[in-house]
CSV table of C-alpha atoms in Angstrom, one decimal:
chain,number,residue,atom,x,y,z
A,1,UNK,CA,54.3,-56.9,50.5
A,2,UNK,CA,56.8,-55.5,53.1
A,3,UNK,CA,56.7,-52.1,51.1
A,4,UNK,CA,52.9,-51.8,51.4
A,5,UNK,CA,53.0,-52.8,55.2
A,6,UNK,CA,55.6,-50.4,55.9
A,7,UNK,CA,53.6,-47.7,53.9
A,8,UNK,CA,50.4,-48.5,55.9
A,9,UNK,CA,52.2,-48.1,59.2
A,10,UNK,CA,53.7,-44.8,58.1
A,11,UNK,CA,50.5,-43.7,57.1
A,12,UNK,CA,48.7,-44.7,60.3
A,13,UNK,CA,51.1,-42.8,62.3
A,14,UNK,CA,50.9,-39.6,60.1
A,15,UNK,CA,47.1,-40.0,60.2
A,16,UNK,CA,47.0,-40.5,64.0
A,17,UNK,CA,49.1,-37.3,64.4
A,18,UNK,CA,46.8,-35.4,62.1
A,19,UNK,CA,43.6,-36.6,63.9
A,20,UNK,CA,44.4,-36.9,67.6
A,21,UNK,CA,42.0,-39.0,69.7
A,22,UNK,CA,41.7,-36.5,72.5
A,23,UNK,CA,40.5,-33.8,70.4
A,24,UNK,CA,38.0,-31.4,71.9
A,25,UNK,CA,35.0,-31.0,69.8
A,26,UNK,CA,33.0,-27.9,69.4
A,27,UNK,CA,30.0,-29.0,67.2
A,28,UNK,CA,29.2,-32.1,69.3
A,29,UNK,CA,30.6,-34.6,71.5
A,30,UNK,CA,31.6,-37.9,69.8
A,31,UNK,CA,32.3,-41.0,71.6
A,32,UNK,CA,35.8,-42.1,71.4
A,33,UNK,CA,35.0,-45.5,69.8
A,34,UNK,CA,33.1,-43.5,66.9
A,35,UNK,CA,36.2,-41.2,66.4
A,36,UNK,CA,38.4,-44.4,66.2
A,37,UNK,CA,36.1,-45.9,63.6
A,38,UNK,CA,36.2,-42.7,61.7
A,39,UNK,CA,40.0,-42.6,61.9
A,40,UNK,CA,40.4,-46.2,60.9
A,41,UNK,CA,38.0,-46.0,58.0
A,42,UNK,CA,39.9,-42.9,56.5
A,43,UNK,CA,43.1,-44.7,57.1
A,44,UNK,CA,42.4,-48.1,55.5
A,45,UNK,CA,39.2,-47.7,53.4
A,46,UNK,CA,39.6,-44.4,51.8
A,47,UNK,CA,42.9,-45.3,50.1
A,48,UNK,CA,41.6,-48.4,48.7
A,49,UNK,CA,38.5,-46.6,47.6
A,50,UNK,CA,40.4,-44.0,45.9
A,51,UNK,CA,42.2,-46.6,43.8
A,52,UNK,CA,39.0,-48.0,42.5
A,53,UNK,CA,37.7,-44.3,41.6
A,54,UNK,CA,41.0,-43.4,39.9
A,55,UNK,CA,40.8,-46.5,37.8
A,56,UNK,CA,37.3,-45.6,36.7
A,57,UNK,CA,38.4,-42.0,35.9
A,58,UNK,CA,41.2,-43.3,33.7
A,59,UNK,CA,38.8,-45.5,31.9
A,60,UNK,CA,36.4,-42.3,31.2
A,61,UNK,CA,39.4,-40.3,29.9
A,62,UNK,CA,40.2,-43.0,27.6
A,63,UNK,CA,36.6,-42.8,26.2
A,64,UNK,CA,37.1,-39.1,25.6
A,65,UNK,CA,35.1,-37.7,28.7
A,66,UNK,CA,36.8,-35.1,30.3
A,67,UNK,CA,34.7,-32.9,32.4
A,68,UNK,CA,33.5,-35.8,34.8
A,69,UNK,CA,37.0,-37.2,35.4
A,70,UNK,CA,38.5,-33.6,36.1
A,71,UNK,CA,35.7,-32.6,38.4
A,72,UNK,CA,36.0,-36.0,40.4
A,73,UNK,CA,39.7,-35.5,40.7
A,74,UNK,CA,39.1,-32.0,42.1
A,75,UNK,CA,36.8,-33.3,44.5
A,76,UNK,CA,39.1,-36.1,45.5
A,77,UNK,CA,42.0,-33.6,46.1
A,78,UNK,CA,39.7,-31.5,48.2
A,79,UNK,CA,38.7,-34.5,50.2
A,80,UNK,CA,42.3,-35.5,51.0
A,81,UNK,CA,43.2,-31.9,51.9
A,82,UNK,CA,40.2,-31.6,54.4
A,83,UNK,CA,41.4,-35.0,56.0
A,84,UNK,CA,45.0,-33.8,56.7
A,85,UNK,CA,44.2,-30.1,57.4
A,86,UNK,CA,45.0,-29.7,61.1
A,87,UNK,CA,43.8,-26.1,61.1
A,88,UNK,CA,40.3,-27.2,60.9
A,89,UNK,CA,38.8,-28.6,63.9
A,90,UNK,CA,38.1,-32.3,63.8
A,91,UNK,CA,34.4,-32.2,64.2
A,92,UNK,CA,34.2,-29.7,61.3
A,93,UNK,CA,36.5,-31.8,59.2
A,94,UNK,CA,34.4,-35.1,59.8
A,95,UNK,CA,31.3,-33.1,58.5
A,96,UNK,CA,33.1,-31.8,55.5
A,97,UNK,CA,34.7,-35.3,54.7
A,98,UNK,CA,31.1,-37.0,54.8
A,99,UNK,CA,29.7,-34.2,52.6
A,100,UNK,CA,32.4,-34.8,50.0
A,101,UNK,CA,31.9,-38.4,50.1
A,102,UNK,CA,28.0,-37.8,49.5
A,103,UNK,CA,28.9,-35.6,46.6
A,104,UNK,CA,31.4,-38.3,45.1
A,105,UNK,CA,28.6,-40.9,45.5
A,106,UNK,CA,26.0,-38.6,43.8
A,107,UNK,CA,28.2,-37.8,41.0
A,108,UNK,CA,28.7,-41.4,40.5
A,109,UNK,CA,25.0,-42.1,40.4
A,110,UNK,CA,24.1,-39.2,38.1
A,111,UNK,CA,26.8,-39.6,35.5
A,112,UNK,CA,27.3,-43.5,35.6
A,113,UNK,CA,23.8,-44.5,36.4
A,114,UNK,CA,22.1,-47.0,38.8
A,115,UNK,CA,24.5,-49.7,37.2
A,116,UNK,CA,27.5,-48.1,38.7
A,117,UNK,CA,28.5,-48.1,42.3
A,118,UNK,CA,27.0,-44.7,43.1
A,119,UNK,CA,23.8,-46.1,44.9
A,120,UNK,CA,26.1,-48.7,46.8
A,121,UNK,CA,28.3,-45.8,47.9
A,122,UNK,CA,25.4,-43.8,49.1
A,123,UNK,CA,24.0,-46.7,51.2
A,124,UNK,CA,27.6,-47.4,52.7
A,125,UNK,CA,27.9,-43.6,53.4
A,126,UNK,CA,24.6,-43.8,55.1
A,127,UNK,CA,25.7,-46.6,57.4
A,128,UNK,CA,29.0,-44.9,57.9
A,129,UNK,CA,27.5,-41.4,58.9
A,130,UNK,CA,24.9,-43.0,61.2
A,131,UNK,CA,27.6,-44.8,63.1
A,132,UNK,CA,30.2,-42.0,63.7
A,133,UNK,CA,27.9,-39.1,64.6
A,134,UNK,CA,26.0,-38.9,67.9
A,135,UNK,CA,22.6,-40.6,68.3
A,136,UNK,CA,20.5,-37.5,68.0
A,137,UNK,CA,22.0,-37.1,64.3
A,138,UNK,CA,21.5,-40.8,63.4
A,139,UNK,CA,18.6,-40.1,61.1
A,140,UNK,CA,20.2,-37.2,59.3
A,141,UNK,CA,21.8,-39.4,56.6
A,142,UNK,CA,18.1,-40.6,55.9
A,143,UNK,CA,17.0,-37.1,55.5
A,144,UNK,CA,19.9,-36.3,53.1
A,145,UNK,CA,19.1,-39.3,50.9
A,146,UNK,CA,15.6,-38.2,50.7
A,147,UNK,CA,16.8,-34.8,49.5
A,148,UNK,CA,19.2,-36.3,47.1
A,149,UNK,CA,16.5,-38.6,45.6
A,150,UNK,CA,14.1,-35.4,45.3
A,151,UNK,CA,16.7,-33.4,43.3
A,152,UNK,CA,17.8,-36.3,41.1
A,153,UNK,CA,14.0,-36.6,40.4
A,154,UNK,CA,13.9,-32.8,39.5
A,155,UNK,CA,16.8,-33.4,37.1
A,156,UNK,CA,15.2,-36.3,35.5
A,157,UNK,CA,11.8,-34.6,35.1
A,158,UNK,CA,13.1,-31.3,33.7
A,159,UNK,CA,16.3,-32.7,31.8
A,160,UNK,CA,18.4,-30.1,33.3
A,161,UNK,CA,21.7,-31.3,31.9
A,162,UNK,CA,22.7,-34.7,30.1
A,163,UNK,CA,23.2,-37.6,32.5
A,164,UNK,CA,23.0,-41.3,32.6
A,165,UNK,CA,20.0,-41.6,34.9
A,166,UNK,CA,17.8,-39.6,32.4
A,167,UNK,CA,18.6,-42.1,29.7
A,168,UNK,CA,17.5,-44.9,31.9
A,169,UNK,CA,14.6,-43.7,34.0
A,170,UNK,CA,11.5,-41.5,33.9
A,171,UNK,CA,10.1,-39.9,37.0
A,172,UNK,CA,7.7,-42.8,37.7
A,173,UNK,CA,10.4,-45.4,37.6
A,174,UNK,CA,12.8,-43.1,39.5
A,175,UNK,CA,10.2,-42.6,42.4
A,176,UNK,CA,9.9,-46.4,42.7
A,177,UNK,CA,13.6,-46.9,42.7
A,178,UNK,CA,14.0,-44.0,45.2
A,179,UNK,CA,11.4,-45.3,47.5
A,180,UNK,CA,13.0,-48.8,47.8
A,181,UNK,CA,16.4,-47.1,48.3
A,182,UNK,CA,14.9,-44.8,51.0
A,183,UNK,CA,13.1,-47.7,52.6
A,184,UNK,CA,16.4,-49.7,52.8
A,185,UNK,CA,18.1,-46.6,54.1
A,186,UNK,CA,15.4,-46.3,56.9
A,187,UNK,CA,15.6,-49.9,57.9
A,188,UNK,CA,19.3,-49.6,58.1
A,189,UNK,CA,19.5,-46.4,60.0
A,190,UNK,CA,16.8,-47.6,62.5
A,191,UNK,CA,18.7,-50.8,63.2
A,192,UNK,CA,22.0,-49.0,63.6
A,193,UNK,CA,20.4,-46.3,66.0
A,194,UNK,CA,18.9,-49.1,68.2
A,195,UNK,CA,22.1,-51.0,68.3
A,196,UNK,CA,24.1,-48.1,69.0
A,197,UNK,CA,21.8,-46.9,71.8
A,198,UNK,CA,21.9,-50.1,73.5
A,199,UNK,CA,25.7,-50.2,73.0
A,200,UNK,CA,26.1,-46.8,74.4
A,201,UNK,CA,23.9,-47.6,77.4
A,202,UNK,CA,26.0,-50.6,77.9
A,203,UNK,CA,29.2,-48.6,77.8
A,204,UNK,CA,27.8,-46.1,80.2
A,205,UNK,CA,26.9,-49.1,82.8
A,206,UNK,CA,30.4,-50.4,82.4
A,207,UNK,CA,32.0,-47.0,82.8
A,208,UNK,CA,29.9,-46.5,86.1
A,209,UNK,CA,30.8,-50.1,87.2
A,210,UNK,CA,34.5,-49.5,86.4
A,211,UNK,CA,34.3,-46.2,88.4
A,212,UNK,CA,32.8,-47.9,91.4
A,213,UNK,CA,35.1,-50.8,91.2
A,214,UNK,CA,38.2,-48.4,91.1
A,215,UNK,CA,36.7,-46.4,94.0
A,216,UNK,CA,36.4,-49.8,95.9
A,217,UNK,CA,39.8,-50.9,95.0
A,218,UNK,CA,41.3,-47.6,96.2
A,219,UNK,CA,39.3,-48.0,99.3
A,220,UNK,CA,40.5,-51.4,100.2
A,221,UNK,CA,44.0,-50.6,99.2
A,222,UNK,CA,44.1,-47.8,101.6
A,223,UNK,CA,42.7,-49.9,104.3
A,224,UNK,CA,45.6,-52.4,103.5
A,225,UNK,CA,48.3,-49.6,103.3
A,226,UNK,CA,47.2,-47.5,106.3
A,227,UNK,CA,46.2,-50.3,108.6
A,228,UNK,CA,48.2,-49.8,111.9
A,229,UNK,CA,48.4,-53.8,112.2
A,230,UNK,CA,50.9,-55.4,110.2
A,231,UNK,CA,49.3,-57.1,106.9
A,232,UNK,CA,50.9,-59.2,104.1
A,233,UNK,CA,49.9,-61.3,101.3
A,234,UNK,CA,51.8,-64.3,100.1
A,235,UNK,CA,51.4,-66.8,97.2
A,236,UNK,CA,49.9,-70.1,98.5
A,237,UNK,CA,52.1,-72.3,96.2
A,238,UNK,CA,55.5,-70.8,97.0
A,239,UNK,CA,55.1,-68.7,100.1
A,240,UNK,CA,56.5,-65.8,98.4
A,241,UNK,CA,55.4,-62.3,99.6
A,242,UNK,CA,53.3,-60.5,97.2
A,243,UNK,CA,52.3,-57.2,99.1
A,244,UNK,CA,53.1,-55.9,102.5
A,245,UNK,CA,51.9,-52.8,104.3
A,246,UNK,CA,53.9,-50.2,106.1
A,247,UNK,CA,53.1,-51.4,109.5
A,248,UNK,CA,54.6,-54.8,108.5
A,249,UNK,CA,57.8,-53.2,107.3
A,250,UNK,CA,58.2,-51.3,110.5
A,251,UNK,CA,57.3,-54.4,112.7
A,252,UNK,CA,59.7,-56.8,111.0
A,253,UNK,CA,62.5,-54.4,110.2
A,254,UNK,CA,62.6,-55.4,106.5
A,255,UNK,CA,62.2,-53.0,103.5
A,256,UNK,CA,59.6,-53.3,100.8
A,257,UNK,CA,62.1,-54.7,98.3
A,258,UNK,CA,63.6,-57.3,100.9
A,259,UNK,CA,59.9,-58.5,101.8
A,260,UNK,CA,59.2,-59.0,98.0
A,261,UNK,CA,62.2,-61.1,97.6
A,262,UNK,CA,61.6,-63.3,100.6
A,263,UNK,CA,58.9,-66.0,101.5
A,264,UNK,CA,57.1,-66.6,104.8
A,265,UNK,CA,59.7,-69.0,106.3
A,266,UNK,CA,62.0,-65.8,106.8
A,267,UNK,CA,59.7,-64.5,109.5
A,268,UNK,CA,59.4,-67.8,111.5
A,269,UNK,CA,62.0,-69.3,113.7
A,270,UNK,CA,63.6,-72.5,112.3
A,271,UNK,CA,62.2,-74.7,114.9
A,272,UNK,CA,58.5,-73.8,113.7
A,273,UNK,CA,59.2,-74.0,109.9
A,274,UNK,CA,57.8,-77.6,109.7
A,275,UNK,CA,54.8,-76.6,111.8
A,276,UNK,CA,54.1,-73.7,109.3
A,277,UNK,CA,54.3,-76.1,106.4
A,278,UNK,CA,51.9,-78.4,108.1
A,279,UNK,CA,49.5,-75.7,109.0
A,280,UNK,CA,49.2,-74.1,105.5
A,281,UNK,CA,49.2,-77.4,103.6
A,282,UNK,CA,45.9,-78.4,105.3
A,283,UNK,CA,44.1,-74.9,105.2
A,284,UNK,CA,44.8,-74.0,101.4
A,285,UNK,CA,41.0,-73.5,100.9
A,286,UNK,CA,39.8,-71.8,104.0
A,287,UNK,CA,40.3,-69.2,106.6
A,288,UNK,CA,42.8,-69.8,109.6
A,289,UNK,CA,43.3,-68.0,112.8
A,290,UNK,CA,45.6,-68.8,115.8
A,291,UNK,CA,48.7,-67.7,117.7
A,292,UNK,CA,52.2,-68.3,116.1
A,293,UNK,CA,55.8,-67.3,116.8
A,294,UNK,CA,57.1,-64.8,114.4
A,295,UNK,CA,60.8,-63.4,114.0
A,296,UNK,CA,61.8,-59.9,112.9
A,297,UNK,CA,64.9,-59.1,110.9
A,298,UNK,CA,67.1,-58.7,114.2
A,299,UNK,CA,66.1,-62.3,115.2
A,300,UNK,CA,63.7,-61.3,118.0
A,301,UNK,CA,60.8,-63.6,118.7
A,302,UNK,CA,57.4,-62.4,119.5
A,303,UNK,CA,53.9,-64.0,119.5
A,304,UNK,CA,51.3,-63.0,116.9
A,305,UNK,CA,47.6,-63.7,116.6
A,306,UNK,CA,47.0,-64.1,112.9
A,307,UNK,CA,43.8,-64.1,110.8
A,308,UNK,CA,43.8,-65.2,107.3
A,309,UNK,CA,41.7,-65.7,104.3
A,310,UNK,CA,42.1,-66.8,100.7
A,311,UNK,CA,42.3,-64.0,98.1
A,312,UNK,CA,43.2,-63.9,94.3
A,313,UNK,CA,45.7,-61.4,93.2
A,314,UNK,CA,46.1,-60.9,89.3
A,315,UNK,CA,45.1,-64.7,88.8
A,316,UNK,CA,47.4,-66.0,91.7
A,317,UNK,CA,46.0,-67.8,94.7
A,318,UNK,CA,47.2,-66.1,97.7
A,319,UNK,CA,46.6,-65.8,101.4
A,320,UNK,CA,45.8,-62.4,103.2
A,321,UNK,CA,47.2,-62.2,106.7
A,322,UNK,CA,46.5,-59.8,109.4
A,323,UNK,CA,49.4,-60.4,112.2
A,324,UNK,CA,48.6,-58.7,115.5
A,325,UNK,CA,51.5,-58.7,118.0
A,326,UNK,CA,50.1,-60.1,121.3
A,327,UNK,CA,53.2,-60.0,123.4
A,328,UNK,CA,51.7,-57.6,125.9
A,329,UNK,CA,48.5,-59.6,126.0
A,330,UNK,CA,50.5,-62.9,126.6
A,331,UNK,CA,52.5,-61.2,129.4
A,332,UNK,CA,49.4,-59.9,131.0
A,333,UNK,CA,47.8,-63.4,130.8
A,334,UNK,CA,51.0,-64.9,132.5
A,335,UNK,CA,50.8,-62.2,135.1
A,336,UNK,CA,47.1,-62.9,135.7
A,337,UNK,CA,48.1,-66.8,136.1
A,338,UNK,CA,50.9,-65.8,138.5
A,339,UNK,CA,48.5,-63.8,140.6
A,340,UNK,CA,45.9,-66.5,140.7
A,341,UNK,CA,48.4,-68.9,141.9
A,342,UNK,CA,49.6,-66.5,144.6
A,343,UNK,CA,46.0,-65.9,145.6
A,344,UNK,CA,45.7,-69.7,146.1
A,345,UNK,CA,48.8,-69.7,148.2
A,346,UNK,CA,47.5,-66.9,150.3
A,347,UNK,CA,44.3,-68.9,150.8
A,348,UNK,CA,46.4,-71.9,151.7
A,349,UNK,CA,48.3,-69.8,154.2
A,350,UNK,CA,45.0,-68.4,155.6
A,351,UNK,CA,43.5,-71.7,156.1
A,352,UNK,CA,46.5,-73.3,157.7
A,353,UNK,CA,49.2,-71.0,159.1
A,354,UNK,CA,46.7,-68.4,160.3
A,355,UNK,CA,43.8,-70.5,161.5
A,356,UNK,CA,46.3,-72.7,163.7
A,357,UNK,CA,47.7,-69.9,165.9
A,358,UNK,CA,44.2,-68.4,166.0
A,359,UNK,CA,42.6,-71.5,167.2
A,360,UNK,CA,45.3,-71.8,170.0
A,361,UNK,CA,44.7,-68.1,170.9
A,362,UNK,CA,41.0,-68.7,171.2
A,363,UNK,CA,41.5,-72.1,173.2
A,364,UNK,CA,44.1,-70.5,175.7
A,365,UNK,CA,41.8,-67.5,176.3
A,366,UNK,CA,38.9,-69.7,177.0
A,367,UNK,CA,40.9,-71.8,179.7
A,368,UNK,CA,42.1,-68.6,181.4
A,369,UNK,CA,38.4,-67.3,181.6
A,370,UNK,CA,37.3,-70.5,183.1
A,371,UNK,CA,40.0,-70.1,186.0
A,372,UNK,CA,40.4,-66.4,186.5
A,373,UNK,CA,42.3,-66.6,189.9
A,374,UNK,CA,44.7,-69.5,189.0
A,375,UNK,CA,48.4,-69.3,187.9
A,376,UNK,CA,48.3,-68.7,184.3
A,377,UNK,CA,52.1,-68.0,183.6
A,378,UNK,CA,52.5,-71.0,181.3
A,379,UNK,CA,49.3,-70.2,179.4
A,380,UNK,CA,50.4,-66.6,178.9
A,381,UNK,CA,53.8,-67.7,177.3
A,382,UNK,CA,51.8,-70.2,175.1
A,383,UNK,CA,49.4,-67.4,174.2
A,384,UNK,CA,52.3,-65.1,173.3
A,385,UNK,CA,53.7,-67.8,171.0
A,386,UNK,CA,50.6,-68.1,169.2
A,387,UNK,CA,50.1,-64.3,168.7
A,388,UNK,CA,53.8,-64.1,167.3
A,389,UNK,CA,52.8,-67.0,164.9
A,390,UNK,CA,49.7,-65.3,163.8
A,391,UNK,CA,51.6,-62.0,163.4
A,392,UNK,CA,54.2,-63.7,161.3
A,393,UNK,CA,51.6,-65.1,159.1
A,394,UNK,CA,49.9,-61.9,158.5
A,395,UNK,CA,53.1,-60.1,157.6
A,396,UNK,CA,53.8,-62.8,155.1
A,397,UNK,CA,50.4,-62.6,153.5
A,398,UNK,CA,50.8,-58.7,153.2
A,399,UNK,CA,54.3,-58.9,151.9
A,400,UNK,CA,53.2,-61.4,149.1
A,401,UNK,CA,50.2,-59.3,148.3
A,402,UNK,CA,52.4,-56.1,147.9
A,403,UNK,CA,54.8,-57.9,145.7
A,404,UNK,CA,52.0,-59.2,143.3
A,405,UNK,CA,49.6,-56.3,142.7
A,406,UNK,CA,47.4,-56.8,139.5
A,407,UNK,CA,48.5,-54.3,136.8
A,408,UNK,CA,46.1,-53.2,134.0
A,409,UNK,CA,46.9,-54.4,130.4
A,410,UNK,CA,48.5,-51.9,128.1
């Protein structure tokens, strides 16, 4: 058993070398699966079929019949020679091999009769030919069977040479037999043609769909790889990184290999790991966004705004993360908050420190106007003090405003 299996493996390697799958055809274009069908049939079925034929030929030789066995041996040798002859283009070899198989079946039918395997071989070859050749050639086997039946009918009618069919059939009986044989061939070829056409259309649709999916996959892969914002994918159950883009490598300082050997706890400060676990244990089945603190390889902390969603990578539940560094934004927000506080202080100064001396100045001025000829030396000193207070308050406001000018975010 081991010897037979070894032989078949060796024969398969030899045959695959003799009939390469990527052969370029010149007669017609044949689908790869049809080529594989032809190759596998020749590899497995032909040797087994030859064993049955040889046993039959030995039996014929034992009966003293020489011409038929010798002729069949020559045809079989020619068949095998064409199968392994790499000098002949593969599509031509396929046509020649099918023609020789037809010849073997016809010889069987004529010299052995309808009780032998000849008619069965013809029907099988009809199926085989209809399947391996292009759809436009599907009905050629049916035409070949009709021609064979007509020629055999002529042989029977005119008794051109001794044969087993002439001893069993007259022309009328042969026409009846042939009609049934051709009818079965037509039904078989029609069904095969219909099935193969549907199969080919399905294959074309699948090929188009696969092409579109490949293009879509390349598109989204490019978006992931070329995105200027750090992106990474980690496994939900373990937190291990599965994929990272170039921006993440630059931002965090880890190499691709280092990332793929780590999990997400490595880019979070130790104080926030428990918070991280709490977050992802509650959002395993939904999107999440928020601001977290991340850490690069050098240990530097920076705030990031993350947007995440659930994805499936090769059957693994994972989370896709978009991590945007918001350090500048946070600094800008803090600056705005400080400026708002300064504005509140300026408003307080205006309402208290500025308004009080201004009120004094206005009151003293009114008193001096009411008694223009009086002694106003004390009032003038008081007026001087109020103007100095007012000047100091205004200088304080200007100084505070100069130190806290609003800058646009980068």
